[in-house]
Every structure is written in structure tokens, then in C-alpha cells.
PDB file of C-alpha atoms in Angstrom:
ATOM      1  CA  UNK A   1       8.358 188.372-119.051  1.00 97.00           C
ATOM      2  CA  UNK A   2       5.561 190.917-119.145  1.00 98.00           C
ATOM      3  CA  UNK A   3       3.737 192.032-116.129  1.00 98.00           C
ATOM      4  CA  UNK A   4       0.330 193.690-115.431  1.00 98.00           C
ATOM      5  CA  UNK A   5       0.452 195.135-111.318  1.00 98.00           C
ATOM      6  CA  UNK A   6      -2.336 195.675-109.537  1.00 98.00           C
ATOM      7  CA  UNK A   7      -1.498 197.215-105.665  1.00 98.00           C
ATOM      8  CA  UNK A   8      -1.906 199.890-103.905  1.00 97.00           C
ATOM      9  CA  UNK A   9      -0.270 200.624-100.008  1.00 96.00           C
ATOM     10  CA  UNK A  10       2.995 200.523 -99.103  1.00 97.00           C
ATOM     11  CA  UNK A  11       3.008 196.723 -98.822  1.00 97.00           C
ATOM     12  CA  UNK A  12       2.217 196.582-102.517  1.00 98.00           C
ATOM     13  CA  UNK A  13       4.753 198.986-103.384  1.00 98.00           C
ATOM     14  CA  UNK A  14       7.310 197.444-101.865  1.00 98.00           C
ATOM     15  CA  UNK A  15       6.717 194.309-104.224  1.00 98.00           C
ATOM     16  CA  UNK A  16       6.283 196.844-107.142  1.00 98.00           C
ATOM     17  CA  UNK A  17       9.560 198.299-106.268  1.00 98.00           C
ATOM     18  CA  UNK A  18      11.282 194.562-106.681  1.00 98.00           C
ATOM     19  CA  UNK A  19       9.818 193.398-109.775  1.00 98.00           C
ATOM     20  CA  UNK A  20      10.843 196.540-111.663  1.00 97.00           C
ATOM     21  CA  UNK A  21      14.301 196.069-110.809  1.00 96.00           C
ATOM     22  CA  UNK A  22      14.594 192.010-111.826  1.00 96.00           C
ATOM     23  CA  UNK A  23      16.477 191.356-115.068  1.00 95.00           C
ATOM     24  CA  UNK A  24      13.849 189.824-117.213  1.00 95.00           C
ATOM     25  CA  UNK A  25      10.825 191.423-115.406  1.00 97.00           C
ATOM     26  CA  UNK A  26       8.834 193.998-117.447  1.00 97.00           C
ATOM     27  CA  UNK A  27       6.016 195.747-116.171  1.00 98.00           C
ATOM     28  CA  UNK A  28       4.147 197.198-118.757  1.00 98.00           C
ATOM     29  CA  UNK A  29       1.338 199.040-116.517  1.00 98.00           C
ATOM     30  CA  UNK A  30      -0.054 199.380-112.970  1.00 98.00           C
ATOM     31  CA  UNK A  31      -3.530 199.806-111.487  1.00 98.00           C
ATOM     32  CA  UNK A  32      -4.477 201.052-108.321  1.00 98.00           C
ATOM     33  CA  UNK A  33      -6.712 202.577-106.374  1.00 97.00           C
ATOM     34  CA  UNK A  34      -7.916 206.384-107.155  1.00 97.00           C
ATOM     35  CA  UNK A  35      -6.357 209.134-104.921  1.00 97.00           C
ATOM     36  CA  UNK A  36      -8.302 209.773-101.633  1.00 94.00           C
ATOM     37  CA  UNK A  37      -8.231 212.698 -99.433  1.00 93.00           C
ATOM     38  CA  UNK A  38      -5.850 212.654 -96.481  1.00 88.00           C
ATOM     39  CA  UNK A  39      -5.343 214.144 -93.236  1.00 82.00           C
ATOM     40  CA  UNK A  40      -7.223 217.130 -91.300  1.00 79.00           C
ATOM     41  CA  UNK A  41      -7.346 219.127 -94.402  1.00 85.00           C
ATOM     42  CA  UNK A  42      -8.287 216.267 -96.563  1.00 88.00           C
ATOM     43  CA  UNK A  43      -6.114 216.871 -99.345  1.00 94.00           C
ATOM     44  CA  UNK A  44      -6.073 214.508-102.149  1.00 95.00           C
ATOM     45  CA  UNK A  45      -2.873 212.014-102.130  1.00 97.00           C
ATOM     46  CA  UNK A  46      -2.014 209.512-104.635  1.00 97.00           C
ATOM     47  CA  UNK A  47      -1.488 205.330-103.504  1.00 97.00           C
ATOM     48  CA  UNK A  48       2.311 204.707-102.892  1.00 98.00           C
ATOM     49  CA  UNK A  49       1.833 202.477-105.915  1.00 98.00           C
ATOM     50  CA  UNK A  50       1.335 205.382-108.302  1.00 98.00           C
ATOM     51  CA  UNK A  51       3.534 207.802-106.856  1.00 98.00           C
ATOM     52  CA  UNK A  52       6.227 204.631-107.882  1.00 98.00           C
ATOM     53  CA  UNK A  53       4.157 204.312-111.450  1.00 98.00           C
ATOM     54  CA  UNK A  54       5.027 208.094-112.060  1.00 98.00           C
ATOM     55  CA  UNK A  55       8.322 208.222-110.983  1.00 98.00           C
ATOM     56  CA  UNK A  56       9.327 205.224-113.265  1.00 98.00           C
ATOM     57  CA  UNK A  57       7.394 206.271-116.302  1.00 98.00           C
ATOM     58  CA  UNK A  58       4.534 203.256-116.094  1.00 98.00           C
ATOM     59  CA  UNK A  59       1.785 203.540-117.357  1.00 97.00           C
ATOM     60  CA  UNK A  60      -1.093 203.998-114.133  1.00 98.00           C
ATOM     61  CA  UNK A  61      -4.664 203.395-114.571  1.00 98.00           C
ATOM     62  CA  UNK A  62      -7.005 204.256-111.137  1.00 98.00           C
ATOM     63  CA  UNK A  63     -10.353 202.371-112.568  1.00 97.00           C
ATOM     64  CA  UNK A  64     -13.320 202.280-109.776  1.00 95.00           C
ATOM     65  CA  UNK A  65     -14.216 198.881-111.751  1.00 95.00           C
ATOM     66  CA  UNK A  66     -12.241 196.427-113.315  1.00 96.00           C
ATOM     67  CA  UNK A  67     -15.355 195.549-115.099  1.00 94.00           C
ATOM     68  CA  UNK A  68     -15.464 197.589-118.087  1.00 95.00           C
ATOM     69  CA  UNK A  69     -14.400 196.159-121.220  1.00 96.00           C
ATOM     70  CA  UNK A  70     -12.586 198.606-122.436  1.00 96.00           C
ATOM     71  CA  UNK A  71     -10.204 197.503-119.741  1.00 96.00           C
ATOM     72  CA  UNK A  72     -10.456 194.621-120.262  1.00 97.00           C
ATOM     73  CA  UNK A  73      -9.344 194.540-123.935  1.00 97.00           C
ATOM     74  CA  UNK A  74      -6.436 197.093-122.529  1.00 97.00           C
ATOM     75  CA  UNK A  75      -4.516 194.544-120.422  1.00 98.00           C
ATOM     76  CA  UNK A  76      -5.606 191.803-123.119  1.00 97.00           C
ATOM     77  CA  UNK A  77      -3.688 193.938-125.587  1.00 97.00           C
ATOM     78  CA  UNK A  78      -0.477 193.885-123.251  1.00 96.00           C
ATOM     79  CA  UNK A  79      -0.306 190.678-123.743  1.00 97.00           C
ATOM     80  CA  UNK A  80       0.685 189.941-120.046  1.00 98.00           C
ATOM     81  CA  UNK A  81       2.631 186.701-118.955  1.00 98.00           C
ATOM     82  CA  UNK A  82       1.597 187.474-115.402  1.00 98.00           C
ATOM     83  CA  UNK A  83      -0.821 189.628-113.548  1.00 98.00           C
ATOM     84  CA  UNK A  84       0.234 189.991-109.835  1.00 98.00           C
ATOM     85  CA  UNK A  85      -2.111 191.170-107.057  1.00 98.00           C
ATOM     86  CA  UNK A  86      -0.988 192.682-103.980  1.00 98.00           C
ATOM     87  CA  UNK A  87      -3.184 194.764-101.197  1.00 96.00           C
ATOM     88  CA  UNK A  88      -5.191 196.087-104.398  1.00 96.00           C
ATOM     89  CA  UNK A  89      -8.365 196.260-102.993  1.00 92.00           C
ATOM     90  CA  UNK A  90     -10.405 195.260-105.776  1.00 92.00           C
ATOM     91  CA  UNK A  91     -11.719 191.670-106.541  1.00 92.00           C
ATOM     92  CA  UNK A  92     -10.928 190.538-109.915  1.00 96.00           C
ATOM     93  CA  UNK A  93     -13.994 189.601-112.096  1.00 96.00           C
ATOM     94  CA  UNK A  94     -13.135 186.296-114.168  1.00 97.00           C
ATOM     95  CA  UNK A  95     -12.675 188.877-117.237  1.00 97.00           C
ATOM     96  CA  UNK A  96      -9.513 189.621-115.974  1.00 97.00           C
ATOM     97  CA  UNK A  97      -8.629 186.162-114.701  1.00 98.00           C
ATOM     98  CA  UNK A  98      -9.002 184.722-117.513  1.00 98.00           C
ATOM     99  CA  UNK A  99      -6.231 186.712-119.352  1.00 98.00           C
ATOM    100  CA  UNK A 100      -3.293 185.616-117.411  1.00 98.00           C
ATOM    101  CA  UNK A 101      -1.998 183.482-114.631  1.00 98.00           C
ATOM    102  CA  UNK A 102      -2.967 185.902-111.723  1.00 98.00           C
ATOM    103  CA  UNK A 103      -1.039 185.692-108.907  1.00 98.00           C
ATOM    104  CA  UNK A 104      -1.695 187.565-105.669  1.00 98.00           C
ATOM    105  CA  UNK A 105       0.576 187.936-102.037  1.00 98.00           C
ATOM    106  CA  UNK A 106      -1.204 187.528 -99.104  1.00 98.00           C
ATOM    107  CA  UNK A 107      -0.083 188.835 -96.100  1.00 97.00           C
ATOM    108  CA  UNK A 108      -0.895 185.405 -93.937  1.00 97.00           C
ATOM    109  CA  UNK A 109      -0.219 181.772 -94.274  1.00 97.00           C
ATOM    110  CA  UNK A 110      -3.563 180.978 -96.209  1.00 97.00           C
ATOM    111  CA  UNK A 111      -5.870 179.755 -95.223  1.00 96.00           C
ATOM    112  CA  UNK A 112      -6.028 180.962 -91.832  1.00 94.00           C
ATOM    113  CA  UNK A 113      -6.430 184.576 -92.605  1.00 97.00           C
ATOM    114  CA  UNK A 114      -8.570 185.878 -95.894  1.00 96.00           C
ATOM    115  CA  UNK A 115     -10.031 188.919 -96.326  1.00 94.00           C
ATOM    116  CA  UNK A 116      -9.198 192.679 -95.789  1.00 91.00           C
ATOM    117  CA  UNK A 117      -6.871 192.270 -92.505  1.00 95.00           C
ATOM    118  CA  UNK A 118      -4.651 189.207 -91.581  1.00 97.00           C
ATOM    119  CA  UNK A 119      -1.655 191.406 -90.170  1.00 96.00           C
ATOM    120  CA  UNK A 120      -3.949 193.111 -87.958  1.00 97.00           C
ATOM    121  CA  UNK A 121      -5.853 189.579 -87.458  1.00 97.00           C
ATOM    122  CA  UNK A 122      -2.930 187.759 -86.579  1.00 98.00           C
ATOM    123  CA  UNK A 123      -1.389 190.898 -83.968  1.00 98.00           C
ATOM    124  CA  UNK A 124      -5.003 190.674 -82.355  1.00 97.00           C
ATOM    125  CA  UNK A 125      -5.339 187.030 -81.792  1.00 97.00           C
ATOM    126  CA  UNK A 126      -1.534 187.072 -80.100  1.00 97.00           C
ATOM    127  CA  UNK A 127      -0.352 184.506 -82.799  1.00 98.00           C
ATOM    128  CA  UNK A 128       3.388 183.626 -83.020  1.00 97.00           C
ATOM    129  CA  UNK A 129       3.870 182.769 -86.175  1.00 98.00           C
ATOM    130  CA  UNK A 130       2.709 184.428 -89.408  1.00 98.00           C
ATOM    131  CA  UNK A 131       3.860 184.627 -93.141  1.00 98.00           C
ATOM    132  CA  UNK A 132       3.206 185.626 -96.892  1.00 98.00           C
ATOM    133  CA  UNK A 133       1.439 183.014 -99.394  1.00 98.00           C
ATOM    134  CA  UNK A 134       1.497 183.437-103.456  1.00 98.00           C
ATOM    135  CA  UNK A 135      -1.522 182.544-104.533  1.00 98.00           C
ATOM    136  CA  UNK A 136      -3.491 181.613-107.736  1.00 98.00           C
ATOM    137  CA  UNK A 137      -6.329 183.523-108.360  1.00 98.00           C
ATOM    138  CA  UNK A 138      -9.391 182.415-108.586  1.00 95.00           C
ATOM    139  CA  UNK A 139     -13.405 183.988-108.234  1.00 92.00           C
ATOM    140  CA  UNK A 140     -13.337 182.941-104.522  1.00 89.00           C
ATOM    141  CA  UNK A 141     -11.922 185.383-101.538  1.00 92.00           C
ATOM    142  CA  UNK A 142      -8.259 184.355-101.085  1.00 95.00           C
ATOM    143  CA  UNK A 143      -9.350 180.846-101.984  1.00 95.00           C
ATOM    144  CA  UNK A 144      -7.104 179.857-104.639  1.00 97.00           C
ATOM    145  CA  UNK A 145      -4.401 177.217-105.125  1.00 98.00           C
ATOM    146  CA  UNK A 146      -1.521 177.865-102.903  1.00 98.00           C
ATOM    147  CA  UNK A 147       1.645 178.366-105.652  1.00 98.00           C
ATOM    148  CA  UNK A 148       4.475 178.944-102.276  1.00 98.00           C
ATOM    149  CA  UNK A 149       4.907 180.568 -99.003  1.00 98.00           C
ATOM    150  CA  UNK A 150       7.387 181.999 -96.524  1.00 98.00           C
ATOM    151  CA  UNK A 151       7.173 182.138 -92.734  1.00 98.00           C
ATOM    152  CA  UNK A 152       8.264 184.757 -89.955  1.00 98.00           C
ATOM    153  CA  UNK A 153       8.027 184.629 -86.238  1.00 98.00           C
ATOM    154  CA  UNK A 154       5.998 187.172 -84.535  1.00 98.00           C
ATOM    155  CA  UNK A 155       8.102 188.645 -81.827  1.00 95.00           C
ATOM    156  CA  UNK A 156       6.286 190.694 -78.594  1.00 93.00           C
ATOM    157  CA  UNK A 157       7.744 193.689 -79.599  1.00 94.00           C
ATOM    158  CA  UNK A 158       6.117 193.966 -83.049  1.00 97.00           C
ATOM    159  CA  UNK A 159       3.207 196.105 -84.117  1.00 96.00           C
ATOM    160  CA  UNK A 160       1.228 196.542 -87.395  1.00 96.00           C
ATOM    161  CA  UNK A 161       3.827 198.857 -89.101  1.00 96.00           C
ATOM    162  CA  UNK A 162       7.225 196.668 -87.922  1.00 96.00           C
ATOM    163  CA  UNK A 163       5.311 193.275 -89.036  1.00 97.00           C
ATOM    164  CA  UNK A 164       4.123 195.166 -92.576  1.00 96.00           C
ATOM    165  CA  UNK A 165       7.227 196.083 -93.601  1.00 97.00           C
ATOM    166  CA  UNK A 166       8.561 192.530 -92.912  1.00 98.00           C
ATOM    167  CA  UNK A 167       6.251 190.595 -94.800  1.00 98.00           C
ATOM    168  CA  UNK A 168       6.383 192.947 -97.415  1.00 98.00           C
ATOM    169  CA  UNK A 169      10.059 192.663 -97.964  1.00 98.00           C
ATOM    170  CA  UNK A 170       9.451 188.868 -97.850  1.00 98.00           C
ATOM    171  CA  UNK A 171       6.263 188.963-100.377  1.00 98.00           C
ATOM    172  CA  UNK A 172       9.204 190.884-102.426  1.00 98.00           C
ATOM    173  CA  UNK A 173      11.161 187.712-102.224  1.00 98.00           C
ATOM    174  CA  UNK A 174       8.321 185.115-103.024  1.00 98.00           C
ATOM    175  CA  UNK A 175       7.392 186.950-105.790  1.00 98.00           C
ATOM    176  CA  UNK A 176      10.307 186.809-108.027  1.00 97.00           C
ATOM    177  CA  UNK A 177      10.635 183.131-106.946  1.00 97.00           C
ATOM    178  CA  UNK A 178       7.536 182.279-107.549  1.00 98.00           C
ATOM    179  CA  UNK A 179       7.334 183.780-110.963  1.00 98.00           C
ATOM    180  CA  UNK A 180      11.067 182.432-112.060  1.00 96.00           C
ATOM    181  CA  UNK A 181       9.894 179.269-111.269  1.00 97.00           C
ATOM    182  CA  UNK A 182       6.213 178.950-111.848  1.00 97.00           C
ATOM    183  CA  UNK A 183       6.325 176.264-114.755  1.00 97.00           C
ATOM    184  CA  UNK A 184       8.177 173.516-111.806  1.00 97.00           C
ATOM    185  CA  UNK A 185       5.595 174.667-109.136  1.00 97.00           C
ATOM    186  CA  UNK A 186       2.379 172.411-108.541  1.00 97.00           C
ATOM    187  CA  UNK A 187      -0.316 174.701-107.002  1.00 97.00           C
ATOM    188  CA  UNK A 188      -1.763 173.257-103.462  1.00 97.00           C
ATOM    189  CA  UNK A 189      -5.593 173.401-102.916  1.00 96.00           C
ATOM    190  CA  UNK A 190      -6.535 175.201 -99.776  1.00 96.00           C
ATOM    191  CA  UNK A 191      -8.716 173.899 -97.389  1.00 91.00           C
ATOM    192  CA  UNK A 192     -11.648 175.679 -96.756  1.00 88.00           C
ATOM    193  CA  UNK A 193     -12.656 174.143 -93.457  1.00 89.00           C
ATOM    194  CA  UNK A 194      -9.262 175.416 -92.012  1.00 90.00           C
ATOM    195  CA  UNK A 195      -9.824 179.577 -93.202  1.00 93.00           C
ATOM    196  CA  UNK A 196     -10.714 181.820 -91.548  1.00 93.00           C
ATOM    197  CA  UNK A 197     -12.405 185.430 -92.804  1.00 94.00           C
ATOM    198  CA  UNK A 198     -10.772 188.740 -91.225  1.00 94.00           C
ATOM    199  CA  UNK A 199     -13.286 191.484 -91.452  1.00 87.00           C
ATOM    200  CA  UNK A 200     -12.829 195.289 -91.996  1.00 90.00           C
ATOM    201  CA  UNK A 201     -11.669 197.505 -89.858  1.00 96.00           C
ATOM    202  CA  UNK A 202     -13.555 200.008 -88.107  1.00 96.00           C
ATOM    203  CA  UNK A 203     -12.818 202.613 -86.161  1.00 96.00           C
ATOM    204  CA  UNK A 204     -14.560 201.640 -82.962  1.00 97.00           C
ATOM    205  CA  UNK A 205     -12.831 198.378 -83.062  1.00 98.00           C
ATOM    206  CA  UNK A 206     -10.111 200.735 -81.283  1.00 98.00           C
ATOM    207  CA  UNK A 207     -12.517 201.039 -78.259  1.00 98.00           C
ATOM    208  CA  UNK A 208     -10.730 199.021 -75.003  1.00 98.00           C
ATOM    209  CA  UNK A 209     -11.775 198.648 -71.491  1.00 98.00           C
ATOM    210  CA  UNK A 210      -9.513 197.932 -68.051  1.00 98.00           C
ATOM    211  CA  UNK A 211     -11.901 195.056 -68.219  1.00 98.00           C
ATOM    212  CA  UNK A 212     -10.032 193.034 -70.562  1.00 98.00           C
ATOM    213  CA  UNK A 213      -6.751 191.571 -70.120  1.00 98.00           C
ATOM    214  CA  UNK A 214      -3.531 193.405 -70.530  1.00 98.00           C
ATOM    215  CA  UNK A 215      -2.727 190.742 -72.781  1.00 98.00           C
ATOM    216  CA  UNK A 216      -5.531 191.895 -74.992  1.00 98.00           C
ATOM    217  CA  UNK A 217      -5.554 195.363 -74.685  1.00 98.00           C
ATOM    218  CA  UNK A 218      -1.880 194.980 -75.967  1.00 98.00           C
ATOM    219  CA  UNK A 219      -2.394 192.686 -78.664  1.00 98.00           C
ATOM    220  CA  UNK A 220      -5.249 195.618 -79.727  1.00 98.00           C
ATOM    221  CA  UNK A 221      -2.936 198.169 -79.797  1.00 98.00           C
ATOM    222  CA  UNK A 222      -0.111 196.150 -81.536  1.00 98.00           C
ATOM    223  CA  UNK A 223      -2.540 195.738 -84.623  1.00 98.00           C
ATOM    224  CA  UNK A 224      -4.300 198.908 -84.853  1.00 98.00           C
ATOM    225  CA  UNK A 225      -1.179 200.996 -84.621  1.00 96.00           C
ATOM    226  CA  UNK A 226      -1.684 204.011 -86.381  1.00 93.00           C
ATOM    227  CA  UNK A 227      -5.529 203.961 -86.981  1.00 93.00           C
ATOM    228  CA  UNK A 228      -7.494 203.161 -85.344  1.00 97.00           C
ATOM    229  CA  UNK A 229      -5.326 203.541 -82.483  1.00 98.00           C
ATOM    230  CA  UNK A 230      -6.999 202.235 -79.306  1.00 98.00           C
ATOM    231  CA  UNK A 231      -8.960 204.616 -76.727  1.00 98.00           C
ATOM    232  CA  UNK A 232     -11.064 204.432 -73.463  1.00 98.00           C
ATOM    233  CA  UNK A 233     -14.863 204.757 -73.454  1.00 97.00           C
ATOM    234  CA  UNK A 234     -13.766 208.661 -72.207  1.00 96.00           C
ATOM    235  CA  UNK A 235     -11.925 209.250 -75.891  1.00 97.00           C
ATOM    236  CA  UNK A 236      -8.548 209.723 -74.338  1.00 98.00           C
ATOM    237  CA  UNK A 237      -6.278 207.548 -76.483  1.00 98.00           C
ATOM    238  CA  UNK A 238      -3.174 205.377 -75.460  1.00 98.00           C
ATOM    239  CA  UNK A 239      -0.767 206.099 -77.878  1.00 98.00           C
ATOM    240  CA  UNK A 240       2.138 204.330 -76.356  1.00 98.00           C
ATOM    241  CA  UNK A 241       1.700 201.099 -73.589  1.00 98.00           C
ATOM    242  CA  UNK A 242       3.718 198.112 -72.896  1.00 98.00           C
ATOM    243  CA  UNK A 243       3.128 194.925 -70.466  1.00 97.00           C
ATOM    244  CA  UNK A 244       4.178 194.702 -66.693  1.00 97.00           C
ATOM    245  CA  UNK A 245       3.827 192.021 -64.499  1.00 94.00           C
ATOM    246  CA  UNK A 246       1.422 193.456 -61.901  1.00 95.00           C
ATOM    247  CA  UNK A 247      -1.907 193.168 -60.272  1.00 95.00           C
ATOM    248  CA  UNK A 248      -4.530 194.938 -58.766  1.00 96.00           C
ATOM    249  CA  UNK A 249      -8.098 196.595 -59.019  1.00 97.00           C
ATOM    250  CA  UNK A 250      -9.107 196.960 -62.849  1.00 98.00           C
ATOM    251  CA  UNK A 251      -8.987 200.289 -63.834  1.00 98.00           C
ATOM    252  CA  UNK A 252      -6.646 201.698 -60.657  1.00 98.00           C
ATOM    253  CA  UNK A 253      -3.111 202.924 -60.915  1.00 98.00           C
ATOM    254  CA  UNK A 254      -1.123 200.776 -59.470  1.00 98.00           C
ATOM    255  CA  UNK A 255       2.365 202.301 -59.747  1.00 97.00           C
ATOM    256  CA  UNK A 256       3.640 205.542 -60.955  1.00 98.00           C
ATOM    257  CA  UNK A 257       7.443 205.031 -62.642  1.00 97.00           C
ATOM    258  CA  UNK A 258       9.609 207.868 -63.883  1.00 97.00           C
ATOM    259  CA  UNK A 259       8.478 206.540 -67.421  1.00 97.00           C
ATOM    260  CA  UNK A 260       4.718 205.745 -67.191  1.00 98.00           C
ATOM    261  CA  UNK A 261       1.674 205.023 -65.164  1.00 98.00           C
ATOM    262  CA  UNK A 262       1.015 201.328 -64.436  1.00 98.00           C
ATOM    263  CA  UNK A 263      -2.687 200.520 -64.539  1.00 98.00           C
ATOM    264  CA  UNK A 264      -4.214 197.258 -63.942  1.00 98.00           C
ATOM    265  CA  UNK A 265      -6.288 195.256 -66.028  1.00 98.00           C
ATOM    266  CA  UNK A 266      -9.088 192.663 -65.044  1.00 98.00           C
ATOM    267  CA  UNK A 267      -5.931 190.534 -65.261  1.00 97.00           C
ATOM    268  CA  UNK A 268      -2.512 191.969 -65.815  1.00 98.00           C
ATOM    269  CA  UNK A 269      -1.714 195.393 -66.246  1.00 98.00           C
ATOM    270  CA  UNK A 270      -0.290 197.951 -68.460  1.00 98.00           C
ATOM    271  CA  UNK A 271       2.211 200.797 -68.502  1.00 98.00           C
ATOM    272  CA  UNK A 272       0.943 203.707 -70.276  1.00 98.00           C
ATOM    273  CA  UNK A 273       3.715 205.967 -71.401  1.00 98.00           C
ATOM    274  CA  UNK A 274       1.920 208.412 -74.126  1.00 98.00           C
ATOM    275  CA  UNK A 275      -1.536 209.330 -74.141  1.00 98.00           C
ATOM    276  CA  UNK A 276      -3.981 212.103 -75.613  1.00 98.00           C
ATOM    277  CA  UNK A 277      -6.693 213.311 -74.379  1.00 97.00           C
ATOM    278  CA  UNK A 278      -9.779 214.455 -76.710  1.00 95.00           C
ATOM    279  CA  UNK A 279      -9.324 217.849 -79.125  1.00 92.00           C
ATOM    280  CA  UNK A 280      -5.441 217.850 -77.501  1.00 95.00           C
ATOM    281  CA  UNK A 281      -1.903 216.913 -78.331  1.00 95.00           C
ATOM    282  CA  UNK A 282      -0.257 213.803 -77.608  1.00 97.00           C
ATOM    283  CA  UNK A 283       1.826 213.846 -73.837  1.00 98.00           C
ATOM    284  CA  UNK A 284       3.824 211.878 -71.552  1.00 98.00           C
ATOM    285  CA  UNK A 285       1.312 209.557 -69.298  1.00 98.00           C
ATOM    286  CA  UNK A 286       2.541 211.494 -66.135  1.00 98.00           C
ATOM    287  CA  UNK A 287       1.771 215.191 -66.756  1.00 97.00           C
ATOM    288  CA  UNK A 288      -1.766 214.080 -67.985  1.00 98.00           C
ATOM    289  CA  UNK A 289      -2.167 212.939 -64.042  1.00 98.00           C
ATOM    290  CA  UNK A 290      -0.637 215.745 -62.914  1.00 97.00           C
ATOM    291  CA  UNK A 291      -2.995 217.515 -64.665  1.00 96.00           C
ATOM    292  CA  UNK A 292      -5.781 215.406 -63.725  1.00 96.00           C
ATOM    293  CA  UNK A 293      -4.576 214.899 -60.103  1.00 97.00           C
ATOM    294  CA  UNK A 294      -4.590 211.429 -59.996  1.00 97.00           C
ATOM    295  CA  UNK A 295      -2.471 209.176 -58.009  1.00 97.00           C
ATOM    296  CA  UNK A 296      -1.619 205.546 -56.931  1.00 97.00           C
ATOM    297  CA  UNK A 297      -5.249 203.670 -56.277  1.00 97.00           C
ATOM    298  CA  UNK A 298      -6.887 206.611 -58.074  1.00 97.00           C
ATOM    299  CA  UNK A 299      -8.965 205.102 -61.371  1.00 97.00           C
ATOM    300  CA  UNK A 300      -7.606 206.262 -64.325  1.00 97.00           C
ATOM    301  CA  UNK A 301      -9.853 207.527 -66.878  1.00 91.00           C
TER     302      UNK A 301
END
């Protein structure tokens, strides 16, 4: 069977990984996005997906626009069985569509979460159960007929990069199911009145306030792990928190334990262990204190 890939983070990668070690699966070439600059000193890095393309010998194509017809007639002239989507980051014009069965994974039990974000969507909203759907293609946004699906729980302890790598290992999974047994399956139309559309995300979506719940400010910095991180209206940045069960004044400290400062929340609190304050380096909760002087009923900004 002849395959066409089209991914690009580490989520797709992991799938990519899979399908070029099944007996039977060949893919014949991968697209992705181009290479973007990275880091402080913005140098250019290549998608996971293509690092994997290189080191295998596939063929890797970075198009801006699937749109041309030059390829177009390219993956017509593979002669794919399959095209599989994953995390690409690109919607497919019916050009390509029209070639081959397209499949795509989606990182959420569609159709509660389309669009950009449903990890992050479903860590924000405190959900606690989430999943990977294979899906057929179509024009719409995540819209198509539902082809199978696998769930997970989410557990409290779980944060963007924990719950990424776990439905990526299971998209792994559903994919070589799925395509193995694709002639038995009969696709399920979604509903639309049910779905739900996650937006992208923006830095400032990090911003939090001791005037939400703990609960919240949690569940924000569960999804947006890595970037955008969260951070207080000040710019210091909590880089490490967990849940207590305490009370008190939003905004005050409310304890001080040998492993973070407890803070509370308009309901709730929050232990901060790691935080770091603007133009500095990342340290424990406690020596930023010290270093600001701040103590029990102080407000911690």
C-alpha cells in the first residue's frame, strides 16, 4: 500500500515513525511545513517530520501551497492508496482530495474539538476524558466522516507535553488499524451541532490573574506548557504550580512550605514552586521572596 504523509510536529512524527515500519506500508513522500527560525538566535530548524524524511531517505517537499498543479500532478503520479494527515497545518484544497482516500488524526474525539488546538482545548476546559479520531477528509474544518477512534482518560497530573505524547502513540495505533481495515469500516457522519471550534493560540492567552480560580489558573498552565507558559499582569512567569486545598485573600500568600509559596486564588489556591521574573532566569518560588521580601499575608506579585 502506497502512502503520501502530510505532518509536521512531533505528534505527526510519531505516526510517521509507525507507518514506515508496518510490513506492507510504503511511503513514497512526505510534506510538511518549511523550516522556521527557532529560539533567541532564531536559527532556522527543520519540522520533526523532515528531520525523519531525511534520515530515512523520503522524498520531502515543504510547499507554502498545496495549490499548485505541479503538485498536484506530483502526488497524482505516486499513485497513492492513501494520503494521511496529521498536525500538517495546511488545509487540503479538493485537488488533493480528490486523488486519494485522505485520512487525517485528530487529536480529540470529533466533534467536540476542531481546529488548531483540542489538546490544549480539552487541558483548559478541565475535561476528563479525551482521545484521537481518524477521519475522512473532506473541504470542511475537521468535519468529515468519522472512519474510528480511541479514548484516554485525562488524569490531574497531565499537561500539554505528557497528554501529546499519549495521543500520539495512540493516533500511531489507529492509524495502521484504520488503514488495514478501511474496506470493512463504514464512515460515521459527524454532527455539526455537537462541535465545537478551538481557536489559535496566542501568546497573551498565557496572561492569569489571582482572580480566577486555582482550578483555572491550573488547567491554564496544564495546556500552555511550554509556550505560552502562563504569567501575571507584572510579566513574572509561573513556571512550575500545583493545587492545595487552602483559602484566603486573592492574591496573598498564604503559607510558605520548604517547597513553594502557597497563594490564594479568588477561590482555591496554588503552590508556586518555580517562577521567573522578567529579562531573568528561572528560580525556586522562595528565593524570589527572599529577594522581594515578601512574607505570609504579603500580595504576591
Amino acid at each position: 500500500m502506497n502512502i503520501v504523509f502530510m505532518g509536521t510536529p512531533d505528534y505527526a512524527n510519531t505516526i510517521f515513525k509507525r507507518l514506515i515500519k508496518e510490513d506492507g506500508i510504503n511511503v513514497t513522500s512526505v510534506y510538511t511545513q518549511p523550516d522556521k527560525p527557532v529560539g533567541r538566535k532564531k536559527v532556522m530548524t527543520p519540522p520533526p517530520v523532515k528531520v525523519t524524511a531525511n534520515e530515512e531517505g523520503i522524498n520531502c517537499f515543504q510547499p507554502i501551497t498545496l495549490k499548485e498543479k505541479e503538485i498536484v500532478d506530483r502526488i497524482k503520479n505516486e499513485n497513492p492508496d492513501f494520503i494521511i494527515v496529521a498536525a500538517y497545518g495546511q488545509i487540503l484544497p479538493k485537488s488533493i482530495l480528490d486523488i486519494a482516500p485522505c485520512i487525517n488524526l485528530h487529536a480529540s474525539l470529533l466533534p467536540k474539538y476542531r481546529g488548531a488546538s483540542p489538546i490544549q482545548q480539552a487541558l483548559l476546559n478541565g475535561d476528563k476524558i479525551t482521545g484521537v479520531t481518524a477521519m475522512l477528509m473532506e473541504e470542511g474544518l475537521d468535519s468529515g466522516p468519522i472512519l474510528s477512534w480511541n479514548v484516554t482518560k485525562i488524569e490531574t497530573n497531565d499537561r500539554k507535553v505528557t497528554l501529546f505524547n499519549r495521543l500520539a502513540d495512540m493516533a500511531a495505533d489507529l492509524t495502521t488499524l484504520t488503514l488495514k481495515n478501511f474496506s470493512k469500516i463504514s464512515p460515521l457522519k459527524q454532527s455539526s451541532a455537537d462541535a465545537n471550534y478551538c481557536k489559535k493560540i496566542r501568546k497573551s492567552d498565557g496572561l492569569v490573574t489571582f482572580e480566577f480560580s486555582s482550578e483555572r489558573i491550573y488547567n491554564t498552565f496544564r495546556a500552555y506548557e511550554g509556550w505560552p507558559g502562563i504569567y501575571l499582569e507584572s510579566g513574572l512567569k509561573l513556571l512550575d504550580i500545583s493545587l492545595v486545598d487552602d483559602e484566603g485573600k486573592a492574591g496573598t500568600i498564604v503559607r510558605i512550605d520548604d517547597d513553594g509559596v502557597v497563594v490564594a486564588c479568588i477561590t482555591g489556591a496554588i503552590k508556586i514552586h518555580m517562577v521567573q521574573p522578567p529579562s531573568k532566569k528561572g528560580m525556586d518560588s522562595l528565593s524570589y521572596i527572599r529577594g522581594k521580601r515578601l512574607g505570609v499575608e504579603d500580595i504576591f506579585i
